[in-house]
Each structure stands twice: as structure tokens, then as C-alpha cells.
Amino acid sequence: MQGLSRYRSTFFIVLLLSLSVFVLTKCTGKDKKAPAGAKTANVTGANIGSTSCAGCHADIYNKHIKTAHFLSSRPATEESVMGSFAEGKNTYAYTPLLKILMHKTDSGLYQSVYYKGERKKDIRFDIVTGSGSKGQTYLYWQGNKLFQMPISYFTAAAQWSNSPGFPSDRVMFDKPITTRCLECHATAAGLLSEPDVKHEEFNRDQLVFGIDCEKCHGGGEKHVSFHTANPAEKTGKYIINQANLSRQQQLDMCRLCHDGSIKKITPSFSFKPGDNLSDHFTTDSMSATSVGNDNIDVHGNQFGLLKSSKCFTQSTMTCNTCHNSHENERGNLALFSQRCVSCHKEEHKTIPGLSAAQASSITANCIDCHMPSKPSRTLTLFLNQQETPAVAFVRSHYISNYPEEVKKYIESLAKKK
Ligand code: HEC
Ligand code: HEC
Ligand code: HEC
Ligand code: HEC
Ligand code: HEC
Ligand code: HEC
Ligand code: HEC
């Protein structure tokens, strides 16, 4: 299988280079079990921006702008940067002699390096990545190149921290931001240089912040001009609705960014809604048998974990079974639990260790016992003057039985009384 899909992938790169995208999407659409009416990328038009959707889809638009997706990259402003610029809270010290001060002036927000009390270098916050549920990392422009700033923000500790993966004893300025980073955190990048050179260059005016409508639905130009001209038409045209795609295509749309193990074989931003992921990435994510409760990193790999769960292998669920992409539902565990119960109506009249009265409370929270938050191995960073790294917790999508979590849950119930 593997060899075959590699071969196919290479074949498609050649096709991509020599033929039009139109031909490509026609070919890839053929072997799909997509329901009748499935649409692929060739139906959509150019990107025109999400504000153009607001007029006719106001309800979706107004909710979507509050999601982590939409807020995942933004211009840096006093409002979007979560860290404090107040004296006493605005310093990160690498060593007693080497520190960075976060401060603001009339021309913007800055990270300034001080060595032995002397100011050596200023870099300006230009872009925020991260809605901030776990943290934020900041980017700055140098000409047409983008770099990651040395200091990030870690929400769980409510303070500035060393950027993830950065050295803890010196300041690093030269970590380039790649198209792949922007592919996951933005809608469009406007690449100026050749793709995948060491320092890719971008057109600032063509960077479209956030993960927006057109990232998942395809460019809206034809759709909007058609419906503007035909206001009586009640069937959506020239746009992709995930609900009409095959299970695999729906999963592929989310895996583009939520499958930690894929590796690209076409330039970033080649994948379009409705495409097959395997035409753009090697998709041999880890095997189901290697997944245990603790032996794999949960960061960014919701797909790999979910795919190993019985819920997934014994049903036709997709990410969209539990997630509504248009709404910020973070923290609403009762709502997510209702989605479990839509398939699991009968389970759990009892749980060993719980009284019948206690057991009745669990219907509002299937999540903490079966999808516990686990420490990420990649979202680790150093807080000011700490020698051991702090770790962000991520929900495991390996839906299973976790005896330790059950114990914790039962103890927390006992405490509440
Ligand atoms: C001039 C009005 C108008 C604008 C502007 C508009 N749409 Fe639509 N859209 C419609 C109508 C009408 C439908 C069909 C009824 C429905 O599903 O709401 C539709 C349906 C859709 C569907 C479902 C299609 C299907 O096959 O079921 C999607 C997805 C969609 N629009 C996305 C967008 C996006 C993204 C934008 C902005 C780029 C946008 N729309 C802008 C009028 C509009
Ligand atoms: C373009 C890349 C991309 C695509 C495509 C994408 N996501 Fe995400 N998703 C992200 C990023 C990046 C975050 C983290 C956003 C943040 O907090 O800054 C995220 C966060 C989330 C979250 C957490 C939301 C929260 O409130 O914290 C959920 C749930 C999610 N995505 C589900 C999905 C589903 C379902 C799909 C497919 C329909 C999807 N994503 C497609 C990149 C993507
Ligand atoms: C393969 C897609 C992908 C790439 C590449 C990627 N990220 Fe992410 N990033 C995510 C997802 C998905 C999340 C949500 C957390 C999770 O699922 O682990 C996330 C979370 C984050 C967060 C925390 C967001 C929050 O609100 O808690 C920051 C900050 C971040 N990424 C910055 C970056 C930067 C900077 C780069 C490039 C140097 C990058 N990421 C590369 C997908 C990606
Ligand atoms: C992260 C991916 C993602 C983003 C971003 C996104 N959508 Fe959707 N959208 C979906 C999915 C998935 C569905 C299908 C839901 C289902 O299974 O019914 C959908 C369905 C729709 C539909 C069909 C009707 C409905 O309510 O299901 C419309 C219209 C729509 N989206 C408009 C928009 C608009 C407008 C925006 C931006 C403001 C947007 N979407 C942003 C993933 C996304
Ligand atoms: C689309 C239907 C569907 C949804 C939604 C769903 N499951 Fe499942 N789940 C299944 C099926 C099918 C199985 C396998 C048969 C069984 O054990 O009942 C399963 C198995 C399980 C198991 C047993 C796992 C094992 O390894 O033995 C647990 C625990 C579970 N689900 C919990 C949940 C929780 C919690 C949720 C919500 C977060 C959920 N499920 C959502 C269909 C679903
Ligand atoms: C069986 C239901 C279910 C399915 C299917 C599911 N999720 Fe989730 N997901 C959840 C629950 C529950 C949470 C925790 C929500 C919370 O804490 O607010 C969650 C959280 C997330 C988060 C935030 C993680 C964090 O800790 O910040 C992301 C990202 C995410 N899901 C992406 C996905 C993607 C991508 C898929 C498909 C591969 C998917 N989910 C499929 C139930 C599901
Ligand atoms: C207090 C922790 C806890 C909560 C909360 C919880 N479960 Fe469970 N669940 C367990 C344990 C423990 C098992 C192992 C089965 C056993 O020993 O009875 C289990 C087993 C299961 C199974 C496997 C099939 C079975 O009956 O053995 C499913 C499906 C399941 N749970 C679904 C759910 C759903 C849906 C919810 C929310 C309504 C939920 N669970 C809430 C602890 C919990």
C-alpha cells in the first residue's frame, strides 16, 4: 500500500507541474466514495476574504470570529498580545546579566535585549500566533522575511516565557518562519521566494490572518458573485460544504493541520478543500498498535490518536461528529458529552467505586474519564528563572479507559460534598 501511494503521490506532483489543477481534481475525485454531489476544489473561485461572507451568513460569521481558528494569527496590538508590559512583570532573565524587556513605545511593542544593563537590540512585535488558550508566540518582519521572537507567553502560568524549543542560555533571533507554519496558522501567505528555501519571503499585504472561511470552504469569489446576482437561488453553488464530502475528505481537511505525523511532498498551501491529503503529504502516521495511553505525544496529533480509538474504528465518525467548526465550544464538557451519548445511550448505569447517585452526575462529563488532558511533549517551555520546563496539557483523542483518571474523578466528586 505504502509503495503504491508514494508512487501515486510522485505521479501527481508531475501532473501538478505539467497540467492544470482542474485536471488534477478531476482525477483525484474519481476513486472517492464521496456521496453524490461531492464537490472538489475545481468548483470554487479565488479567495476574497471572510468579510464578504458576513452579509449572507451573518450568524456563522459572528460566531466564527470568536473561535480559536479565527484568532490563531493576528496583527500584534496591545489587545492581541496577552503578556504584560507593566513594570515588574515585563522581564525575562536568561542569566543575571542577560535579559529581555517587553515594552511599548509610540511606534509599537518591543522585545529589547539587555546585556550587563546595556540595551543591545530591539525587535518589534508584528504578528501574534496562538489564540492564547495555551499560549502565544510572536513573529517579526525583517524585510520580507519572518522570524520567531525569543520570548513567548504561557497562559497556564500567566507570564512571559522562553519560546518553545529555544535555547535557555542565549537569545535566538534567527529562527525563520516557514510556509508550513503559516499554512497551519493562517489562511494565505503570499510567498515571494521559491518555496522551501532556507529563508522564505512573503508579501506582507497578501498575508491573510487566522484560519478563515475560505481555508475550509475554498475561495468564495464565484459563489459570492453568483448568489449576489441570483438572490432567489436557495442552493449554494461554487463552494465546498464539508458535509457533502466523503468521510476521508472531511478528515483530510482537518488532518492538514491536526495530524502531527504527516510530511509534505508538495509546497505548502497546495492542498485545497476537497483534495486528498495523500496527494500532498506522506500520510503514514503511526500505526494503531503503537498507540497506548501514554507512549505518544498528544500535541497536534488529534487524528493519530482518534484513529486508534474504538469509537473511530467501529463507526463512521469524523472530527465534525463532535466539533462544530463555526463556534467556540471550548470548555463546554456537557455539550461534548451529549455528542458521546448520541452513540452511547446505554452504557454506564454504574461505575465501580461510585454510588448510584454519584453515577448519575457523570452524564454531564464523559470527557475527563475517557479523554483526559495529558502533558504535551512538544509544547514545553522555560519560565523565568526555572530550570525544569513547564508543560501545556492537551486533550487526548485516544478515547479509552484511564483507571488513574477515574480515580481522580471519583476523588474530586468526594471533595465536592
Ligand atoms: C450573496 C449572498 C451570499 C454570500 C455573500 C455568501 N454566500 Fe454562501 N450561500 C449563499 C446561499 C443563498 C447559500 C445556500 C443556502 C444556504 O446553504 O445557506 C449559500 C451556501 C453556502 C454554503 C453551503 C453550500 C452547500 O453546498 O451546501 C457554504 C459552505 C457557503 N455558502 C460559504 C460561503 C462563504 C465561505 C462565503 C464568503 C466567501 C459565502 N458563502 C458568501 C449566499 C451567499
Ligand atoms: C489551517 C490549519 C487548520 C485546519 C484546516 C483545521 N484546524 Fe483546527 N486548529 C488549528 C490551529 C492552528 C489551532 C490552534 C488555534 C489556536 O488556539 O491558536 C486549531 C484548534 C482547533 C480546535 C481547538 C479549539 C479551541 O477552542 O481551542 C479544534 C476543536 C479544532 N481545531 C478542530 C478542527 C476541525 C474539526 C477541523 C476540520 C474541520 C480543523 N480544526 C481544521 C489549525 C487548523
Ligand atoms: C501541522 C500544523 C501546525 C504547524 C506547522 C504549526 N502549528 Fe502551531 N498549532 C497547531 C495546532 C493544531 C495547535 C493547537 C494545539 C494542539 O493541537 O496541539 C497549535 C498551537 C499553537 C500555539 C498555541 C496556541 C494557543 O492558543 O494555545 C502556538 C503559539 C503555535 N501553535 C505557534 C506555532 C508557530 C509559531 C509555528 C511555526 C513556527 C507553528 N505553530 C507550527 C498546528 C500547527
Ligand atoms: C475549520 C473549518 C471551517 C471554517 C474555518 C469554516 N467552516 Fe463552514 N463548515 C465547516 C464544516 C466542517 C461544515 C459542515 C458541517 C456539517 O457537517 O454539517 C461547514 C458548513 C458550512 C455551511 C453550510 C451550512 C451549515 O451551517 O452547516 C456554511 C453556510 C458555512 N459553513 C459557512 C462558513 C462561513 C461563512 C465561514 C466563515 C465565517 C465558515 N463556514 C468557516 C468547516 C468550516
Ligand atoms: C459516532 C458514534 C460514537 C460517538 C460519537 C462516540 N463513540 Fe465511543 N464508541 C463508539 C463505538 C461504535 C464503540 C465500540 C463499541 C463499544 O465499545 O461500544 C465505542 C467505544 C467506546 C469506548 C470503549 C473503548 C475501549 O477501548 O474499550 C469508550 C470508553 C467510548 N466509546 C467513549 C466515548 C466517549 C467518551 C465519547 C464522547 C467523547 C464517545 N465515545 C463518542 C461510537 C461512538
Ligand atoms: C468523540 C468526540 C470527538 C471527536 C470525534 C473529535 N474530538 Fe476533538 N475534542 C473533543 C473533546 C471532548 C475535546 C475537549 C474540549 C474542551 O476541553 O473544551 C476536544 C478538543 C479538541 C482540541 C483542543 C485540544 C486541546 O487540548 O486544547 C482540538 C485541537 C481537537 N479537539 C481537534 C480534533 C480533531 C482535528 C478531530 C478529528 C481528527 C477531533 N478533534 C475529533 C471531542 C472530540
Ligand atoms: C468516573 C469516570 C467515568 C465517567 C465520568 C464516564 N465513564 Fe465511561 N467508563 C468508565 C470506566 C471505569 C469504564 C470501564 C468499564 C467498567 O469497568 O465498568 C468505562 C467504560 C465505558 C465504555 C465502554 C463500554 C462499557 O460499558 O464497558 C463506554 C462506551 C463508556 N464508558 C462511555 C461513557 C460515556 C458516554 C460517558 C458519559 C455519559 C462516560 N462513559 C462517563 C469511567 C467513566
Coordinates of C-alpha atoms in Angstrom, one line a residue, residues 122-390:
D122 CA 15.2 46.0 19.8
I123 CA 12.8 43.8 17.8
R124 CA 9.2 44.7 17.2
F125 CA 6.1 42.5 17.8
D126 CA 4.5 42.3 14.4
I127 CA 2.3 39.2 14.4
V128 CA 0.7 37.1 17.2
T129 CA 0.3 33.4 16.7
G130 CA -2.0 31.5 19.0
S131 CA -5.5 32.4 20.2
G132 CA -3.9 32.1 23.7
S133 CA -5.7 29.1 25.1
K134 CA -2.3 27.6 25.8
G135 CA 0.0 30.4 24.8
Q136 CA 1.2 32.8 22.1
T137 CA 4.3 33.0 20.1
Y138 CA 5.2 36.3 18.3
L139 CA 6.7 36.9 14.9
Y140 CA 8.6 39.9 13.5
W141 CA 9.4 41.1 10.0
Q142 CA 12.9 41.7 8.6
G143 CA 12.4 42.9 5.1
N144 CA 10.2 40.2 3.5
K145 CA 11.3 37.5 5.9
L146 CA 9.5 36.5 9.1
F147 CA 11.2 35.3 12.3
Q148 CA 10.0 33.9 15.6
M149 CA 10.7 36.2 18.6
P150 CA 12.7 34.8 21.5
I151 CA 10.0 35.4 24.1
S152 CA 6.6 33.8 24.1
Y153 CA 3.6 33.9 26.5
F154 CA 2.5 30.8 28.5
T155 CA -1.1 31.1 29.6
A156 CA -1.2 28.4 32.3
A157 CA 1.4 30.4 34.3
A158 CA 0.1 33.8 33.0
Q159 CA 3.6 35.0 32.2
W160 CA 6.3 35.5 29.6
S161 CA 8.4 32.5 28.8
N162 CA 11.3 31.4 26.6
S163 CA 9.9 30.3 23.2
P164 CA 9.3 26.6 22.8
G165 CA 12.5 24.8 21.7
F166 CA 14.7 27.9 22.1
P167 CA 18.0 27.7 24.0
S168 CA 17.8 28.7 27.7
D169 CA 21.1 30.4 28.0
R170 CA 21.3 32.7 25.0
V171 CA 18.9 34.9 22.9
M172 CA 18.0 33.4 19.4
F173 CA 16.6 35.8 16.8
D174 CA 17.1 33.9 13.6
K175 CA 14.5 31.1 13.7
P176 CA 12.8 31.6 10.3
I177 CA 9.1 31.2 9.9
T178 CA 8.2 28.8 7.2
T179 CA 5.2 28.4 4.8
R180 CA 4.2 25.3 6.7
C181 CA 4.0 27.3 9.9
L182 CA 1.7 29.8 8.2
E183 CA -0.2 27.1 6.4
C184 CA -1.4 25.8 9.8
H185 CA -2.0 29.2 11.4
A186 CA -3.1 31.5 8.6
T187 CA -5.4 31.4 5.5
A188 CA -2.9 32.6 2.9
A189 CA 0.7 33.7 2.9
G190 CA 1.7 35.4 -0.4
L191 CA 5.0 33.6 -1.0
L192 CA 7.5 35.7 -2.9
S193 CA 10.6 33.5 -2.9
E194 CA 10.9 29.9 -4.1
P195 CA 9.1 27.6 -1.7
D196 CA 11.1 25.8 1.0
V197 CA 14.4 27.8 0.6
K198 CA 16.1 28.4 4.0
H199 CA 14.6 31.9 4.4
E200 CA 11.3 32.1 2.5
E201 CA 10.0 35.5 1.7
F202 CA 6.4 36.8 1.9
N203 CA 4.3 39.7 0.6
R204 CA 3.1 41.4 3.8
D205 CA -0.1 42.6 2.0
Q206 CA -1.1 39.1 1.0
L207 CA -0.8 37.5 4.4
V208 CA -4.4 36.6 5.4
F209 CA -4.5 36.2 9.2
G210 CA -6.5 33.5 11.0
I211 CA -8.0 30.2 9.8
D212 CA -10.9 31.6 7.9
C213 CA -14.0 30.5 6.0
E214 CA -12.1 30.1 2.7
K215 CA -9.5 27.8 4.2
C216 CA -12.2 25.1 4.7
H217 CA -14.7 26.1 2.0
G218 CA -12.5 27.2 -0.8
G219 CA -12.3 30.6 -2.5
G220 CA -15.6 32.5 -2.4
E221 CA -15.4 34.7 -5.5
K222 CA -17.6 32.7 -7.8
H223 CA -20.0 31.7 -5.0
V224 CA -20.5 35.3 -3.9
S225 CA -20.9 36.8 -7.4
F226 CA -23.4 34.0 -8.3
H227 CA -25.5 34.5 -5.2
T228 CA -25.4 38.3 -5.4
A229 CA -26.7 38.0 -9.0
N230 CA -29.2 35.3 -8.1
P231 CA -30.7 36.2 -4.8
A232 CA -33.6 33.7 -5.2
E233 CA -31.3 30.7 -5.5
K234 CA -31.5 28.6 -2.4
T235 CA -28.9 26.0 -3.2
G236 CA -25.3 27.0 -2.5
K237 CA -23.2 27.0 -5.7
Y238 CA -19.4 27.1 -6.4
I239 CA -18.4 26.5 -2.8
I240 CA -17.5 23.4 -0.8
N241 CA -19.7 22.1 2.0
Q242 CA -17.7 19.5 4.0
A243 CA -21.0 17.7 4.8
N244 CA -21.2 16.7 1.1
L245 CA -17.7 15.2 1.0
S246 CA -16.6 11.7 1.8
R247 CA -15.5 10.7 5.3
Q248 CA -11.9 10.6 4.1
Q249 CA -12.1 14.1 2.5
Q250 CA -13.7 15.5 5.7
L251 CA -10.9 14.0 7.8
D252 CA -8.3 15.2 5.4
M253 CA -9.4 18.8 5.7
C254 CA -8.7 18.7 9.5
R255 CA -5.6 16.5 9.2
L256 CA -3.9 19.2 7.1
C257 CA -3.2 20.8 10.5
H258 CA -4.2 18.2 13.1
D259 CA -2.1 15.2 12.2
G260 CA 1.4 15.7 13.7
S261 CA 3.0 12.9 11.7
I262 CA 2.4 13.9 8.1
K263 CA 5.2 15.1 5.9
K264 CA 4.7 17.3 2.8
I265 CA 5.6 16.3 -0.7
T266 CA 4.2 19.4 -2.4
P267 CA 4.8 23.0 -1.5
S268 CA 2.7 24.3 1.5
F269 CA -0.6 25.8 0.5
S270 CA -1.0 23.4 -2.4
F271 CA -3.7 21.5 -0.5
K272 CA -7.2 22.8 -1.2
P273 CA -10.5 21.8 0.4
G274 CA -11.8 18.6 -1.1
D275 CA -8.3 17.4 -2.1
N276 CA -6.9 14.1 -1.0
L277 CA -4.3 14.6 1.7
S278 CA -2.2 11.8 0.2
D279 CA -1.6 13.8 -2.9
H280 CA 0.3 16.4 -0.9
F281 CA 1.7 14.6 2.2
T282 CA 3.0 11.2 3.1
T283 CA 0.3 10.1 5.4
D284 CA 1.8 7.0 7.0
S285 CA 1.0 8.2 10.5
M286 CA 1.9 5.9 13.4
S287 CA 0.4 2.5 13.4
A288 CA -2.6 1.9 15.7
T289 CA -0.7 -0.7 17.6
S290 CA 2.0 1.7 18.8
V291 CA -0.5 3.9 20.5
G292 CA -1.0 3.5 24.2
N293 CA -2.3 5.7 26.9
D294 CA 1.0 7.4 27.5
N295 CA 3.5 6.4 24.9
I296 CA 2.7 9.0 22.2
D297 CA 2.7 12.7 22.2
V298 CA -0.7 14.3 22.1
H299 CA 0.4 17.6 20.7
G300 CA -1.1 18.4 17.3
N301 CA -1.9 14.8 16.6
Q302 CA -5.6 14.5 17.3
F303 CA -6.1 12.4 14.2
G304 CA -3.4 9.8 15.0
L305 CA -4.9 9.3 18.5
L306 CA -8.5 9.3 17.4
K307 CA -7.8 6.8 14.6
S308 CA -6.6 4.3 17.2
S309 CA -9.8 4.5 19.3
K310 CA -12.7 2.0 19.0
C311 CA -15.1 4.9 18.6
F312 CA -13.4 5.7 15.4
T313 CA -12.7 2.3 14.0
Q314 CA -16.2 0.9 14.8
S315 CA -18.2 3.9 13.5
T316 CA -18.0 6.4 10.6
M317 CA -17.3 9.4 12.8
T318 CA -15.3 12.3 11.6
C319 CA -14.0 15.3 13.6
N320 CA -17.2 17.1 12.7
T321 CA -19.2 14.5 14.7
C322 CA -18.0 16.2 17.9
H323 CA -16.8 19.6 16.7
N324 CA -18.7 22.5 15.3
S325 CA -16.2 24.4 13.3
H326 CA -18.2 27.7 13.5
E327 CA -18.4 28.0 17.2
N328 CA -16.1 28.4 20.2
E329 CA -17.3 25.5 22.3
R330 CA -14.1 25.2 24.4
G331 CA -14.7 24.0 28.0
N332 CA -18.4 23.1 27.4
L333 CA -17.9 19.5 28.5
A334 CA -21.6 18.9 29.0
L335 CA -22.2 19.7 25.3
F336 CA -19.4 17.4 24.2
S337 CA -20.8 14.7 26.4
Q338 CA -24.2 14.9 24.7
R339 CA -22.3 14.0 21.5
C340 CA -20.9 10.9 23.2
V341 CA -24.4 9.9 24.3
S342 CA -25.7 10.3 20.8
C343 CA -23.9 6.9 20.1
H344 CA -23.6 5.6 23.7
K345 CA -27.1 5.6 25.0
E346 CA -27.0 2.5 27.2
E347 CA -23.5 2.5 28.8
H348 CA -22.8 3.3 32.4
K349 CA -25.6 2.8 34.6
T350 CA -22.9 2.1 37.1
I351 CA -19.2 2.6 37.6
P352 CA -17.2 0.5 40.1
G353 CA -16.5 2.8 43.1
L354 CA -19.4 5.2 42.5
S355 CA -22.7 5.1 44.2
A356 CA -25.8 5.2 42.1
A357 CA -26.4 8.9 43.0
Q358 CA -22.9 9.8 42.0
A359 CA -23.1 7.8 38.8
S360 CA -26.0 9.9 37.7
S361 CA -23.7 13.0 37.7
I362 CA -21.4 11.6 35.1
T363 CA -23.7 12.1 32.1
A364 CA -22.6 15.7 32.1
N365 CA -18.9 14.8 31.8
C366 CA -17.8 11.7 29.8
I367 CA -14.7 13.6 28.9
D368 CA -12.5 13.8 32.0
C369 CA -12.5 10.0 32.4
H370 CA -12.3 9.0 28.8
M371 CA -10.4 11.8 27.1
P372 CA -8.1 13.2 29.8
S373 CA -5.8 16.1 29.4
K374 CA -2.3 14.9 29.0
P375 CA 1.1 16.7 29.1
S376 CA 2.4 17.6 25.7
R377 CA 6.0 16.7 24.9
T378 CA 6.4 19.4 22.3
L379 CA 4.6 22.3 24.0
T380 CA 7.2 22.7 26.7
L381 CA 8.9 25.9 27.6
F382 CA 11.0 27.6 30.2
L383 CA 9.6 30.1 32.5
N384 CA 11.6 33.0 34.0
Q385 CA 14.5 31.5 36.1
Q386 CA 13.1 28.0 36.2
E387 CA 15.3 25.0 35.5
T388 CA 12.7 22.5 34.7
P389 CA 10.4 23.2 31.8
A390 CA 6.7 24.0 32.1

